Coordinates of C-alpha atoms and ligand atoms in Angstrom, one line a residue:
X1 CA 67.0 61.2 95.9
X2 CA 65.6 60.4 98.9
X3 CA 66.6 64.1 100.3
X4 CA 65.8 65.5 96.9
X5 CA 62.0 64.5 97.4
X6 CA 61.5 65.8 100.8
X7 CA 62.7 69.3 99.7
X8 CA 60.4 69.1 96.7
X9 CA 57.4 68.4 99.3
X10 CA 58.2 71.0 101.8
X11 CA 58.3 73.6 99.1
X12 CA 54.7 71.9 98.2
X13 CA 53.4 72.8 101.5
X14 CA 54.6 76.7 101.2
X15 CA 54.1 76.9 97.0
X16 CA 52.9 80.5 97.8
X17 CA 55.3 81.5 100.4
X18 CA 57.5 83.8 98.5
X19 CA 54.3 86.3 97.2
X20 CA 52.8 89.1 99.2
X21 CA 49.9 87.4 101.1
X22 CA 47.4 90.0 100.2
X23 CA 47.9 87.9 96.1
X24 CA 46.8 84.6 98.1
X25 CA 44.2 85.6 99.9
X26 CA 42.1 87.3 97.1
X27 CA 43.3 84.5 94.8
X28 CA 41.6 82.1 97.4
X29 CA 38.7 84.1 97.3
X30 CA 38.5 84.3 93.7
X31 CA 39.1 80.2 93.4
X32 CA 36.1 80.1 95.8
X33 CA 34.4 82.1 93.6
X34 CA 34.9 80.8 90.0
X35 CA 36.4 77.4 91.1
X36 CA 39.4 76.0 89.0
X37 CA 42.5 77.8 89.5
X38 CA 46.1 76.0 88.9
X39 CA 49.3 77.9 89.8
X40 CA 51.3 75.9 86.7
X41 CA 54.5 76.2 84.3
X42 CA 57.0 78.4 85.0
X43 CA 55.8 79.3 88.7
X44 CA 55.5 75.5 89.9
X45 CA 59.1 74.4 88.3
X46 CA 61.0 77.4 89.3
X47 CA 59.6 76.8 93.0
X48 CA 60.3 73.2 92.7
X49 CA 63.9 73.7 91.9
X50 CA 64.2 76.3 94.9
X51 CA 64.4 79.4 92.7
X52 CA 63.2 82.7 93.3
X53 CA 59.9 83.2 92.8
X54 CA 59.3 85.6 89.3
X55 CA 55.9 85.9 87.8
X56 CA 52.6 83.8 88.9
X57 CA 51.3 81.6 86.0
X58 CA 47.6 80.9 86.5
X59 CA 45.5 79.0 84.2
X60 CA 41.8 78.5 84.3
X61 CA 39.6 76.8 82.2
X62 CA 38.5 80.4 80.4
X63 CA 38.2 83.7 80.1
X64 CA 41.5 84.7 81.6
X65 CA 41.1 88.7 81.0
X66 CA 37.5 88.3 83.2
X67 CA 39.7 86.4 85.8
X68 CA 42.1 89.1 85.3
X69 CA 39.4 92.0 85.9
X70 CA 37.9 89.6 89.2
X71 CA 41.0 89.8 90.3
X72 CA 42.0 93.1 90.2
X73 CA 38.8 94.3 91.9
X74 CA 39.8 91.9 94.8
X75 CA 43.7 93.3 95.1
X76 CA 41.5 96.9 95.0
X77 CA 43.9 97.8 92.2
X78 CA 46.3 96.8 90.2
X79 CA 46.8 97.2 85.8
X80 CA 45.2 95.3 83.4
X81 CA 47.3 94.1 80.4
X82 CA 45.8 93.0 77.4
X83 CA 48.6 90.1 76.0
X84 CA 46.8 90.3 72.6
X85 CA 48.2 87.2 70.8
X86 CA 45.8 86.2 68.6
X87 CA 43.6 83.1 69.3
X88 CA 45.2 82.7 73.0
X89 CA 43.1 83.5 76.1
X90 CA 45.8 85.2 78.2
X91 CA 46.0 88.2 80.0
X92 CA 48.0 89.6 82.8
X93 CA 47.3 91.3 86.2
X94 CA 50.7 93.8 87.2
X95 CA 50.2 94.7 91.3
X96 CA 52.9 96.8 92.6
X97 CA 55.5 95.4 90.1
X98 CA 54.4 91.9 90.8
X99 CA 53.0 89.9 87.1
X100 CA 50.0 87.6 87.7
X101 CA 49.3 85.9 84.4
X102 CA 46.3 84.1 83.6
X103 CA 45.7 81.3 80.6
X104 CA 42.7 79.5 79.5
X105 CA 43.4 75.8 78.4
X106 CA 45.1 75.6 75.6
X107 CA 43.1 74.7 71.9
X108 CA 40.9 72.3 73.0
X109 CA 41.9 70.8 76.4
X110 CA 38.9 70.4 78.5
X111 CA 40.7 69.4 81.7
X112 CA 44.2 70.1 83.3
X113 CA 45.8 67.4 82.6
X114 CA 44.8 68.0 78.9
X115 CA 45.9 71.5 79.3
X116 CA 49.2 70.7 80.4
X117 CA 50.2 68.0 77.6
X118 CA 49.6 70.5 74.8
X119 CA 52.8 72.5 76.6
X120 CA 56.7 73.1 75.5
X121 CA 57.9 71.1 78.0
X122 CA 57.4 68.2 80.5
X123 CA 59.1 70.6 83.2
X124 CA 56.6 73.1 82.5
X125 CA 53.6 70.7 82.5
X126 CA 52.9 70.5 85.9
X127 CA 49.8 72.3 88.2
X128 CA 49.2 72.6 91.5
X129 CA 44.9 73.0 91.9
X130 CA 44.8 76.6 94.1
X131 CA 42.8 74.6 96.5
X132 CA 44.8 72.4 97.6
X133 CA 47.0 74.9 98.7
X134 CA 47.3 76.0 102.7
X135 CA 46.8 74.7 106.1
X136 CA 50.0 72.9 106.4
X137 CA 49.3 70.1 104.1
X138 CA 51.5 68.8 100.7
X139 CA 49.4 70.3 97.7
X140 CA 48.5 68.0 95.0
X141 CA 50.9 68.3 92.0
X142 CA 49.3 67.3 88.5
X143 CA 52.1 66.1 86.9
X144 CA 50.9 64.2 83.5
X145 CA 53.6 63.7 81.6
X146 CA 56.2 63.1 84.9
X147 CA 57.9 66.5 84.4
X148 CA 59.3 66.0 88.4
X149 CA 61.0 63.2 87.2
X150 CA 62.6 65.0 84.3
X151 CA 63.4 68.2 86.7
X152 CA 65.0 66.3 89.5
X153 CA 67.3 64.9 86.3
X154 CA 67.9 68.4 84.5
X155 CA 66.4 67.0 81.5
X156 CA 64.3 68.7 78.7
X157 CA 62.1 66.3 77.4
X158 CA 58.9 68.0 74.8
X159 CA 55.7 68.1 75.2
X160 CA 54.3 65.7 72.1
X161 CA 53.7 67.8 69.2
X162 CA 54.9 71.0 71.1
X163 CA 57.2 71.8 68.4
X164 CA 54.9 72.1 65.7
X165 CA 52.4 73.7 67.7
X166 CA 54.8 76.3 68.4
X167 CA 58.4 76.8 66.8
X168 CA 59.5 78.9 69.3
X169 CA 60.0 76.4 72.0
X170 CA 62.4 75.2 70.1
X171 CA 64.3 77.9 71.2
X172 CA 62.9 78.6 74.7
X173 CA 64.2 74.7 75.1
X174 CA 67.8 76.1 74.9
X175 CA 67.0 79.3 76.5
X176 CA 66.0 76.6 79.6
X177 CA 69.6 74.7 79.0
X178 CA 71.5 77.8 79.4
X179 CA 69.5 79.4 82.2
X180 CA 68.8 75.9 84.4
X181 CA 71.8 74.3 82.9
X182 CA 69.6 71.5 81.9
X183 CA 70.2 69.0 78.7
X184 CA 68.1 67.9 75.7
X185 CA 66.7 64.3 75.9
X186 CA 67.9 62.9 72.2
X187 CA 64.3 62.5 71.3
X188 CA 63.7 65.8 71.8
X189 CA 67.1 67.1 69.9
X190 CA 66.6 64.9 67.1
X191 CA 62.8 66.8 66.7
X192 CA 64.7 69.8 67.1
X193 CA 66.8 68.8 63.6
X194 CA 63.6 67.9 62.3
X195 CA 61.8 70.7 62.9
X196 CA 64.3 73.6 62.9
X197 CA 63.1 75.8 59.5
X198 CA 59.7 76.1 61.5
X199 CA 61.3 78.8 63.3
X200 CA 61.0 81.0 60.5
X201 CA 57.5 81.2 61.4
X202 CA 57.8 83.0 65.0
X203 CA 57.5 86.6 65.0
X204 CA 61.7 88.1 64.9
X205 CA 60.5 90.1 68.2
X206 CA 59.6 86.4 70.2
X207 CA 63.2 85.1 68.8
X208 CA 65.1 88.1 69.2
X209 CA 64.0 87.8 73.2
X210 CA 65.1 84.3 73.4
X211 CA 68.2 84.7 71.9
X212 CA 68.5 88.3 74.4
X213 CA 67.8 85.9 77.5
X214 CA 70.6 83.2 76.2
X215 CA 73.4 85.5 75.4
X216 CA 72.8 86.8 79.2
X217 CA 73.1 83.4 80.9
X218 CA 76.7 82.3 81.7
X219 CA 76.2 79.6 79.6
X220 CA 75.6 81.3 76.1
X221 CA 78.5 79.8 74.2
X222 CA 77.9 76.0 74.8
X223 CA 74.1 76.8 74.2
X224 CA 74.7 78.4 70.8
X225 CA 76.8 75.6 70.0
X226 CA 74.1 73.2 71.2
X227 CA 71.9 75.2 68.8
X228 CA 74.2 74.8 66.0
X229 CA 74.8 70.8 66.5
X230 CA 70.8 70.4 66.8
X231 CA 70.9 72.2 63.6
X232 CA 68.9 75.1 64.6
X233 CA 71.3 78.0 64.3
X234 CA 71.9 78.3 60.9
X235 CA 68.2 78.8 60.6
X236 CA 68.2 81.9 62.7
X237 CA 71.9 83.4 62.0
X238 CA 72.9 81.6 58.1
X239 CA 75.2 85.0 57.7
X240 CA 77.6 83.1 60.8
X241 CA 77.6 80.0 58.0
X242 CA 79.6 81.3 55.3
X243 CA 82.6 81.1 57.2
X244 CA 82.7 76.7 57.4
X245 CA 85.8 76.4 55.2
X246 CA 86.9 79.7 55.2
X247 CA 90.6 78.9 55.6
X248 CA 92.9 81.5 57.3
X249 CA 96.6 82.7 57.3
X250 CA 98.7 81.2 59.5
X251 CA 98.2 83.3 62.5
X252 CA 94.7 81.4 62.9
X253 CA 94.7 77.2 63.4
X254 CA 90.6 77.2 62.7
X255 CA 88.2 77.9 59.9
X256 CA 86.3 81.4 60.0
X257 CA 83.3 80.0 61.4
X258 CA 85.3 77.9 64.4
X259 CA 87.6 80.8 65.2
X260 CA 84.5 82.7 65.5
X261 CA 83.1 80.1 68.4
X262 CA 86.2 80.0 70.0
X263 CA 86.2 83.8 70.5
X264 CA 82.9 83.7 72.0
X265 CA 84.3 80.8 74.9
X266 CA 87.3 83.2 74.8
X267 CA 84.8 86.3 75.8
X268 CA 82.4 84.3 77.7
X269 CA 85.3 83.6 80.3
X270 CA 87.1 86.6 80.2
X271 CA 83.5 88.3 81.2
X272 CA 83.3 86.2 84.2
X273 CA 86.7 87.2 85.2
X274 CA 88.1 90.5 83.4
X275 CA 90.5 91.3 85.7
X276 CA 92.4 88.2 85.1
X277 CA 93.3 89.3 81.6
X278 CA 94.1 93.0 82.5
X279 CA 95.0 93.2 86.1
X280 CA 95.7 96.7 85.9
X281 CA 92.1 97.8 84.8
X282 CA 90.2 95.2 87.2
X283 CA 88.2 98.0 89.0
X284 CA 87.0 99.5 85.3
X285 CA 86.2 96.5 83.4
X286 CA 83.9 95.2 86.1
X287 CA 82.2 98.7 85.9
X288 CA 82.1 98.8 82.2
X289 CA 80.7 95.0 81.9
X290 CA 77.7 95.9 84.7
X291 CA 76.8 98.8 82.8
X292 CA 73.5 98.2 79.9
X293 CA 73.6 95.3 78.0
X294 CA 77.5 95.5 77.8
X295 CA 78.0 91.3 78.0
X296 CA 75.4 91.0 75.4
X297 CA 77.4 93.3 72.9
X298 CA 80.4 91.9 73.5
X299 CA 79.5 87.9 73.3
X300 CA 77.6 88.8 70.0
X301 CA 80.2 90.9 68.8
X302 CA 83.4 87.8 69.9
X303 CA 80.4 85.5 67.4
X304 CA 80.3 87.8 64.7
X305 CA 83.7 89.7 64.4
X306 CA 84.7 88.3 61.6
X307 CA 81.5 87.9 59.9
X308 CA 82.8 89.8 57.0
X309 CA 85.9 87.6 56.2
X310 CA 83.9 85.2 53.9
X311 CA 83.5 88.5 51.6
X312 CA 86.2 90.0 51.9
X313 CA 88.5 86.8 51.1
X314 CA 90.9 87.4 48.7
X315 CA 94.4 85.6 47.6
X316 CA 96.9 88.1 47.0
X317 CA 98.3 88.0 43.3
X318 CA 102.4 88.7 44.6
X319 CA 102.8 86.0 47.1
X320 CA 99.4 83.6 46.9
X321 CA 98.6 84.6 50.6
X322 CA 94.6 85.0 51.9
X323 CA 93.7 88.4 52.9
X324 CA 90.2 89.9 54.3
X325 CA 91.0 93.7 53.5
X326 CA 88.2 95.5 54.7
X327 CA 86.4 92.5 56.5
X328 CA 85.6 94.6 59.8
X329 CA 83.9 97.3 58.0
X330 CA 81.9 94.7 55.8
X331 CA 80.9 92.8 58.6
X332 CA 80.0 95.8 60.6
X333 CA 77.4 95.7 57.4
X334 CA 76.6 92.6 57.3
X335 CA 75.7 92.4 61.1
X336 CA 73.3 95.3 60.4
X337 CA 71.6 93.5 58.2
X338 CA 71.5 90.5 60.8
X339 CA 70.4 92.9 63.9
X340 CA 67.7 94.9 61.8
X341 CA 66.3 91.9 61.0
X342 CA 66.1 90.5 64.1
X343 CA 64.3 94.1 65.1
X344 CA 67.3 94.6 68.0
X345 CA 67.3 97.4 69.8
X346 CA 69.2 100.4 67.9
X347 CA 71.6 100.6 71.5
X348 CA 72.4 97.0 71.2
X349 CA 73.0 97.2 67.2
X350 CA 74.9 100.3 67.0
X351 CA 77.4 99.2 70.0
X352 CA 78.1 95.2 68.9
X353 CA 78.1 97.0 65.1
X354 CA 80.9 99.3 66.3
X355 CA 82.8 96.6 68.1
X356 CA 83.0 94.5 64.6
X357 CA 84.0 97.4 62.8
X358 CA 87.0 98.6 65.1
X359 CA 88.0 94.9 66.4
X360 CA 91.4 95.5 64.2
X361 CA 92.0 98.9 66.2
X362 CA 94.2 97.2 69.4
X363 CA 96.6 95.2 67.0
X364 CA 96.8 97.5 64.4
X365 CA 98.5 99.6 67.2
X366 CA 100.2 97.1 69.0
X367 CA 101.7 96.5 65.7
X368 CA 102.8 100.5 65.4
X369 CA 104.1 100.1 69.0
X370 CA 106.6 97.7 67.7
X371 CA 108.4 100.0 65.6
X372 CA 107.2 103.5 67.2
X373 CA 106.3 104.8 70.6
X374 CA 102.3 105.5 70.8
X375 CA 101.3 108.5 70.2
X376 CA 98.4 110.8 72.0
X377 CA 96.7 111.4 68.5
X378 CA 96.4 107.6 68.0
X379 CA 95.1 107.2 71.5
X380 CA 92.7 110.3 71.1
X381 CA 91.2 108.7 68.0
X382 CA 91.0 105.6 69.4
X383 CA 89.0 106.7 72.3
X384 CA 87.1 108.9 70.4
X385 CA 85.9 106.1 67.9
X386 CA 85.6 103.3 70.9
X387 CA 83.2 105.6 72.7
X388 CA 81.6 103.9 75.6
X389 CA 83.6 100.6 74.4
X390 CA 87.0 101.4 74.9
X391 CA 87.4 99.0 77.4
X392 CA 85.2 96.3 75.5
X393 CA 87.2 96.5 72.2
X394 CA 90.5 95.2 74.3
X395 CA 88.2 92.9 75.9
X396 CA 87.3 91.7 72.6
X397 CA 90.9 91.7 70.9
X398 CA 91.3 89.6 74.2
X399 CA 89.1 87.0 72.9
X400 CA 90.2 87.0 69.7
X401 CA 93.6 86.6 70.2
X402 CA 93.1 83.9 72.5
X403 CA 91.3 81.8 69.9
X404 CA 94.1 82.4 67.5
X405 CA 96.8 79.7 68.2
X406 CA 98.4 79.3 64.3
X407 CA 102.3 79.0 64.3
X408 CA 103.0 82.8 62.9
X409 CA 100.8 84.2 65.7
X410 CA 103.5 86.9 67.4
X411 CA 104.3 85.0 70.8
X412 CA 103.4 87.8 73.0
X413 CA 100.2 89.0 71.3
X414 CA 98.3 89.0 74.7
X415 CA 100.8 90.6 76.8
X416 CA 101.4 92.9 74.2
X417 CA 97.9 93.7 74.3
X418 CA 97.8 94.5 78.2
X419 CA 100.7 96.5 77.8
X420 CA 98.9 98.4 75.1
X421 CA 95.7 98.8 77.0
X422 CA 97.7 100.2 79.9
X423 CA 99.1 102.6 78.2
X424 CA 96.5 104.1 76.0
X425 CA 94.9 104.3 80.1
X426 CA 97.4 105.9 80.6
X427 CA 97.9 108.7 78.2
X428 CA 94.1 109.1 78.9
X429 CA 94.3 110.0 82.0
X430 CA 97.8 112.0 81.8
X431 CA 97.0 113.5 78.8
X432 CA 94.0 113.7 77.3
X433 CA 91.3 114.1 80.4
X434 CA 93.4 117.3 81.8
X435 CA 93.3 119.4 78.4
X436 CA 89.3 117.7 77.7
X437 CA 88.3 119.3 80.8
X438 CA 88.2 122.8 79.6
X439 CA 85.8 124.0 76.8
X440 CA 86.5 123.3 73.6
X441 CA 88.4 125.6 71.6
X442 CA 85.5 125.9 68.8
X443 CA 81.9 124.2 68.6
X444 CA 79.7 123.5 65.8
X445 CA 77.9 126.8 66.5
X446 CA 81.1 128.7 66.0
X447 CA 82.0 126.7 62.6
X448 CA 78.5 128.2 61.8
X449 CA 78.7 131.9 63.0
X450 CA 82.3 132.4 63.0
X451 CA 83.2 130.9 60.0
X452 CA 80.0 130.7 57.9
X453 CA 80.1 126.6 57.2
X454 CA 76.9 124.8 56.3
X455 CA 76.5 121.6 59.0
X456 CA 77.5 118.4 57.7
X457 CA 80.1 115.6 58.3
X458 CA 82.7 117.7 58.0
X459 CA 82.0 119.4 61.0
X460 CA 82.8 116.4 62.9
X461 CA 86.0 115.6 61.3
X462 CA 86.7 119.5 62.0
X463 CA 86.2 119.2 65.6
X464 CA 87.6 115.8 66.1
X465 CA 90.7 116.9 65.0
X466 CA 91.2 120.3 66.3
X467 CA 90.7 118.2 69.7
X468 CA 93.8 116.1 68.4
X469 CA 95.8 119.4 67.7
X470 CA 94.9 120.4 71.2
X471 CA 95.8 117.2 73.2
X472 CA 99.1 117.1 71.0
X473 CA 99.7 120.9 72.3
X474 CA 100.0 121.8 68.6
X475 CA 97.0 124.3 68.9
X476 CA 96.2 126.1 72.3
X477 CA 94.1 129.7 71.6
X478 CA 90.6 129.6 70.0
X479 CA 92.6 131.7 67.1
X480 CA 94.6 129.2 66.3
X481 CA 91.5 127.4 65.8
X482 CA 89.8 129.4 63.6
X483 CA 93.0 129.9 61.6
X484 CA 93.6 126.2 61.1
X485 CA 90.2 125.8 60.3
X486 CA 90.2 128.4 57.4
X487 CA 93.3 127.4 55.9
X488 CA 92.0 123.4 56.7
X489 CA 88.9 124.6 54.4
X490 CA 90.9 126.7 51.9
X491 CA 93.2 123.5 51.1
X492 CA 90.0 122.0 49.8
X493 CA 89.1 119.9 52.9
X494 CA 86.0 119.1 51.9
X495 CA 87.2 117.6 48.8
X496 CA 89.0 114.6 50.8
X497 CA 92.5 116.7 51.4
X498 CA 94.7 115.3 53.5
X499 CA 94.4 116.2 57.3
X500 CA 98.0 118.0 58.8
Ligands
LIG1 N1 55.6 78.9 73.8 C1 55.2 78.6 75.0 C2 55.2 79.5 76.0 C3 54.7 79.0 77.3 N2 54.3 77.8 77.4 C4 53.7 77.4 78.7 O1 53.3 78.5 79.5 C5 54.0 78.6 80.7 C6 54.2 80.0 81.1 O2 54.9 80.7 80.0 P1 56.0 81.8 80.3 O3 55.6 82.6 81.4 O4 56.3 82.4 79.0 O5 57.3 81.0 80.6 P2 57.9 80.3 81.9 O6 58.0 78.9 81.7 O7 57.0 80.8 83.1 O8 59.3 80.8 82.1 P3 59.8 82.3 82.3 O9 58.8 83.0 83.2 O10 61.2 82.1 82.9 O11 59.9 82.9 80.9 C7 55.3 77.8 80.5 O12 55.8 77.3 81.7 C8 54.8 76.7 79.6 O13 54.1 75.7 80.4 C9 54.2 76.9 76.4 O14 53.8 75.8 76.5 N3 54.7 77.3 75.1

């Protein structure tokens, strides 16, 4: 502890060490000027626990968008951003890339101190005056409500009142837990239960960036489950609820809504180490997984695979087993639902949508492998349908196999899933890339002028599968083409025929 405290003081002495000293010394002028500056919340903790240094938090008695404007005209640049939440004086200074905020006290706090207790959370509530900053000496921390204490400990204690003040802290608590890997106080978990339909009151856009923030810490999956056993979750994702109860055949050993927490441990690990599951596909997976917001879409799609199964449970009349027919498609429609609400990006929706809808493809064909070898067609339309997420779908059949441990589970459903993965690489790169290279043998433009078709849905279906004749070596001249097309057309292929 002893130790502990000595660090916490040197980085007192050098609070502003880690900003370009051109902020610090028109900051210092502009405290000399107005009086009453406090470097405070995020800025203080994170430099208290040693972490780099992100945005400055300020907060000044009032009038944070003239502080902003003062302080601009010292920095001789610099943007002005209006935060615009009503009723909060805040505004924000960017200087090449750097965020300066400003905050006036908060409601009606008069003094720091007061400032600071009408925060989230006791970690946050500390302020360092600007002027006691520099020349060598400790700074003065203002720490009302002991938030040192509680940081040195990891704990997350709230603010009194903070929740109802603000629902969303709720959720920037566990946002905190997963990035700091800190813990709730029970106090401040049991207010949590208390409290937790209030975060229906937050705008989707606030919650939909805490949620963003959790799923990329390493630590998503015990924090969403932390969030489910405080009794918050099934206030901000009741579609993942339907599944408590939802028995399963006996390939699973858990409930719908269990199985679908074990796939996200299952995918939360394999992320951290893919090439453990498929050696052979090491180099690619770590590429695919750095790539976007790849480990969001995947850990949300491991939560909400089977989203649809709670629908799409039937009992089949012959033998009196449970079947979900249909349950990726549904859920790929029920997740909409979830991710429009939730205003996600259309990127992020579309991918994790597509991942629930084809997270059947990989056993489905492991399945045809067992009785047939695997074609190129099957691999073509695979790809073609997996899109940038080839290499996430057999991460996430990964995860889901993984959290499947019933007795009729086939013994060697993960190896049988490398093996699969390796070959449909394979055939890939033998097969497929070679004849993709060239142009195709017709485009849309040619359905058009060559063969007078109106554009539509068809066209894709058309095109996919003259590709498939082409990889198989079934079709090689552009005549060909245009005669399979015709006759495709003149067998009524628009009316749902059946492809050759
Ligand atoms: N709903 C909120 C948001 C913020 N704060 C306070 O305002 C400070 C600054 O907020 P913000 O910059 O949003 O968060 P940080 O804590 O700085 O964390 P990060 O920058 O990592 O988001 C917080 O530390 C906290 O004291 C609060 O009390 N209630």
């Amino acid at each position: 502890m002893q130790k502990e405290r000595t660090a916490y003081r040197q980085v007192l002495t050098d609070l502003l060490d880690p900003w370009p000293p051109e902020i610090g010394h028109a900051l210092r002028r502009l405290d000399a000027e107005i009086g009453g500056i406090y470097l405070s919340g995020g800025t203080v903790r994170d430099r208290l626990l040693g972490r780099a240094a992100g945005d400055l938090d300020l907060t000044v008695a009032r009038d944070a968008a003239g502080c902003c404007r003062a302080l601009i005209g010292l920095l001789g640049g610099g943007a002005f951003v209006e935060l615009g939440r009503s009723g909060e004086d805040v505004a924000r200074v960017v200087w090449r890339g750097l965020t300066v905020d400003f905050a006036g006290f908060r409601g009606r706090a008069e003094t720091i101190a007061e400032d600071l207790c009408r925060r989230d959370y006791t970690v946050n509530a500390m302020a360092v005056p600007f002027d006691s900053l520099g020349g060598g000496k400790e700074a003065e921390l203002i720490d009302p409500l002991h938030g040192c204490d509680d940081l040195r400990q990891g704990i997350l204690r709230a603010c009194p009142g903070a929740y109802d003040d603000d629902p969303l802290r709720m959720l920037r608590g566990f946002r905190f837990m997963a990035s700091l890997d800190f813990a709730f106080d029970a106090a401040s978990l049991a207010e949590i239960g208390r409290c937790a339909d209030l975060i229906a009151r937050p705008a989707v856009e606030r919650i939909s960036y805490e949620l963003g923030l959790i799923m990329d810490s390493p630590r998503a999956c015990p924090t969403f489950r932390a969030m489910d056993g405080a009794g918050l979750l099934r206030h901000i994702a009741p579609e993942l609820y339907a599944g408590v109860g939802v028995e399963q055949p006996e390939f699973h050993h858990l409930d719908v809504f269990h199985h679908s927490f074990a796939a996200f441990e299952q995918m939360e690990a394999i992320i951290a180490q893919p090439g453990r599951h498929y050696p052979q596909a090491a180099g690619r997976l770590d590429a695919y997984l750095a790539a976007g917001p790849s480990r969001r879409c995947l850990k949300w799609a491991a939560l909400c695979h089977d989203i649809g199964k709670p629908a799409a449970q039937a009992v089949a009349f012959e033998n009196g087993r449970i079947t979900f027919h249909n349950h990726d498609e549904i859920g790929r429609r029920i997740f909409r639902l979830f991710a429009e609400r939730l205003k996600w990006s259309k990127e992020e929706r579309e991918r994790t949508g597509q991942l629930i809808a084809m997270h059947m493809h990989p056993f489905h064909l492991c399945n045809v492998r067992r009785s047939e070898p695997l074609s190129k067609r099957a691999v073509l339309k695979l790809s073609q349908r997996a899109g940038a997420d080839l290499d996430g779908l057999f991460l996430l059949a990964m995860a889901d196999s993984l959290a499947s441990r019933g007795e009729k589970k086939p013994p060697r459903m993960e190896a049988e899933l490398v093996e699969l993965f390796g070959q449909v690489l394979q055939i890939i790169a033998e097969d497929i890339r070679p004849v993709a290279v060239g142009p195709p043998l017709l485009t849309g433009d040619d359905l058009i002028t060559e063969l007078g078709l109106s554009p539509g849905p068809i066209f894709r279906t058309i095109l996919q599968e003259l590709e498939a004749l082409r990889v198989e070596g079934r079709i090689t001249a552009r005549e060909e083409a245009i005669a399979w097309v015709t006759a495709f057309i003149a067998d009524g292929a628009g009316d749902g025929a059946e492809l050759p």
